[in-house]
Structure formats: C-alpha cells, structure tokens
Amino acid sequence: MPSLLDAFKDDSYRIGDAQAILYDRTRTAIFPPGYIGQLYWKMQGSMYSNRDGDGMLRMAFPGFSDFSWDAITLFLLQRPLVVMGIWNGDKFEAAGIGYPVISVGHGETEKMCFAGYLMFREWWGSVEAEGLAMLGLCLMFKEWNLSAIHGTRFPANHLTARFMRKFGFRDIG
C-alpha cells in the first residue's frame, strides 16, 4: 500500500523551490568538489554572532571533542547526508543538513537511527525551515527504511526541542 512518503519520494522530496537531497559527490552540478568542506565553513562561527568559534558545531555534534575541519568533514563523508535547501534558478542553496549518527535494525523493518541536524543561521526562524525539516525527515524515513528517529540535544538547546516537537519529537530523558 502506498504511503504519504511515497508521494514525497515521487516528487524528489521537493515542494516548490524547497528540496531535501541526499548528498552524492558525483552530482557535481549540485554538489561541486569540496562541498562538504564548504558546509563546514558555513557551520563555523559562533551561534549568536558572526565571530569565529565553534558554537554551532558544538550544538550540532554533541559528544564530539574535536570540531576541526578534518574531524567534522570526515564524519559527514562517512555517512549518508541529507542537504536541505532552496533552489534559486539552477543553483541549490543549502539551508541545513541532517545525518545519521548511529543506525540499528534488521531487514526492511524495525530500523531506527539516532540523527542530528542543523539549520544554518540565516534560516533560523524562517518559514522555509519548517518545510525543509519536514522534507528532510521524509527522505530519511523513506530512503533509509526507518521506523523511528531519535535525536540528542543539550538541555540548554530548548529552541531545537520546540522546533522538533512540530514533527512529533518529544523529550524522554
């Protein structure tokens, strides 16, 4: 029986100019060489200012102790990466990313993962952010055959808790 996720897949996880795309380094028209490194530099900086720092990286990668370019880009290159963004003509502008940290399960059912995400600062609070997050979650559930997604966050990151509640996430610990 077809599901709502099938409809999103049929539309390539796209609504209007908003789309979630599984990163593929061979699709150089969308993801030019060095793309993951470019995402890293976009994540670099303080969460609340434009000064240098690793504030956004610390929030997006809890449990990490090394926030260097080498550590983060290697981590992202070793797993499927969902890039959520907006098309501006034929240019795809990344607004955020989603990624599995740990996946468990067997076969086609009963699979789950712990996943992380971040929206780039310029998209925080935007109307598009909610739609992009929904498209990213649809892609993760459908393409990775998941029945559950779990996330982790720092207790102080109450804004992400409020944002993710819109999609059925709830605090359990």
PDB file of N, CA and C in Angstrom, residues 5 36 41 55 63 74 78 83 145 162 165:
ATOM      1  N   LEU A   5       4.771   9.033   2.294  1.00  0.00           N
ATOM      2  CA  LEU A   5       6.197   9.169   1.987  1.00  0.00           C
ATOM      3  C   LEU A   5       6.495   8.835   0.529  1.00  0.00           C
ATOM      4  N   ILE A  36      31.459  19.363   1.030  1.00  0.00           N
ATOM      5  CA  ILE A  36      31.368  19.096   2.469  1.00  0.00           C
ATOM      6  C   ILE A  36      32.244  20.091   3.231  1.00  0.00           C
ATOM      7  N   TRP A  41      32.632  25.250   6.662  1.00  0.00           N
ATOM      8  CA  TRP A  41      32.922  26.673   6.879  1.00  0.00           C
ATOM      9  C   TRP A  41      31.640  27.451   7.122  1.00  0.00           C
ATOM     10  N   GLY A  55      30.593  27.354  18.171  1.00  0.00           N
ATOM     11  CA  GLY A  55      29.315  27.251  18.860  1.00  0.00           C
ATOM     12  C   GLY A  55      28.283  26.422  18.120  1.00  0.00           C
ATOM     13  N   GLY A  63      28.773  15.538  22.029  1.00  0.00           N
ATOM     14  CA  GLY A  63      29.607  14.382  22.309  1.00  0.00           C
ATOM     15  C   GLY A  63      30.941  14.426  21.596  1.00  0.00           C
ATOM     16  N   LEU A  74      35.294  14.478   7.776  1.00  0.00           N
ATOM     17  CA  LEU A  74      35.448  13.021   7.693  1.00  0.00           C
ATOM     18  C   LEU A  74      34.191  12.329   8.227  1.00  0.00           C
ATOM     19  N   GLN A  78      31.478   9.955   5.851  1.00  0.00           N
ATOM     20  CA  GLN A  78      31.367   8.521   6.112  1.00  0.00           C
ATOM     21  C   GLN A  78      29.937   8.064   6.337  1.00  0.00           C
ATOM     22  N   VAL A  83      20.941  17.080   2.500  1.00  0.00           N
ATOM     23  CA  VAL A  83      21.116  18.528   2.385  1.00  0.00           C
ATOM     24  C   VAL A  83      19.745  19.117   2.073  1.00  0.00           C
ATOM     25  N   ASN A 145      14.583   3.466   5.185  1.00  0.00           N
ATOM     26  CA  ASN A 145      13.631   2.475   5.702  1.00  0.00           C
ATOM     27  C   ASN A 145      13.544   2.498   7.230  1.00  0.00           C
ATOM     28  N   ARG A 162      11.734  22.739  20.861  1.00  0.00           N
ATOM     29  CA  ARG A 162      10.452  23.335  20.444  1.00  0.00           C
ATOM     30  C   ARG A 162      10.231  23.152  18.940  1.00  0.00           C
ATOM     31  N   ARG A 165       9.417  19.424  18.091  1.00  0.00           N
ATOM     32  CA  ARG A 165       8.090  18.983  18.567  1.00  0.00           C
ATOM     33  C   ARG A 165       7.046  19.071  17.456  1.00  0.00           C
TER      34      ARG A 165
END
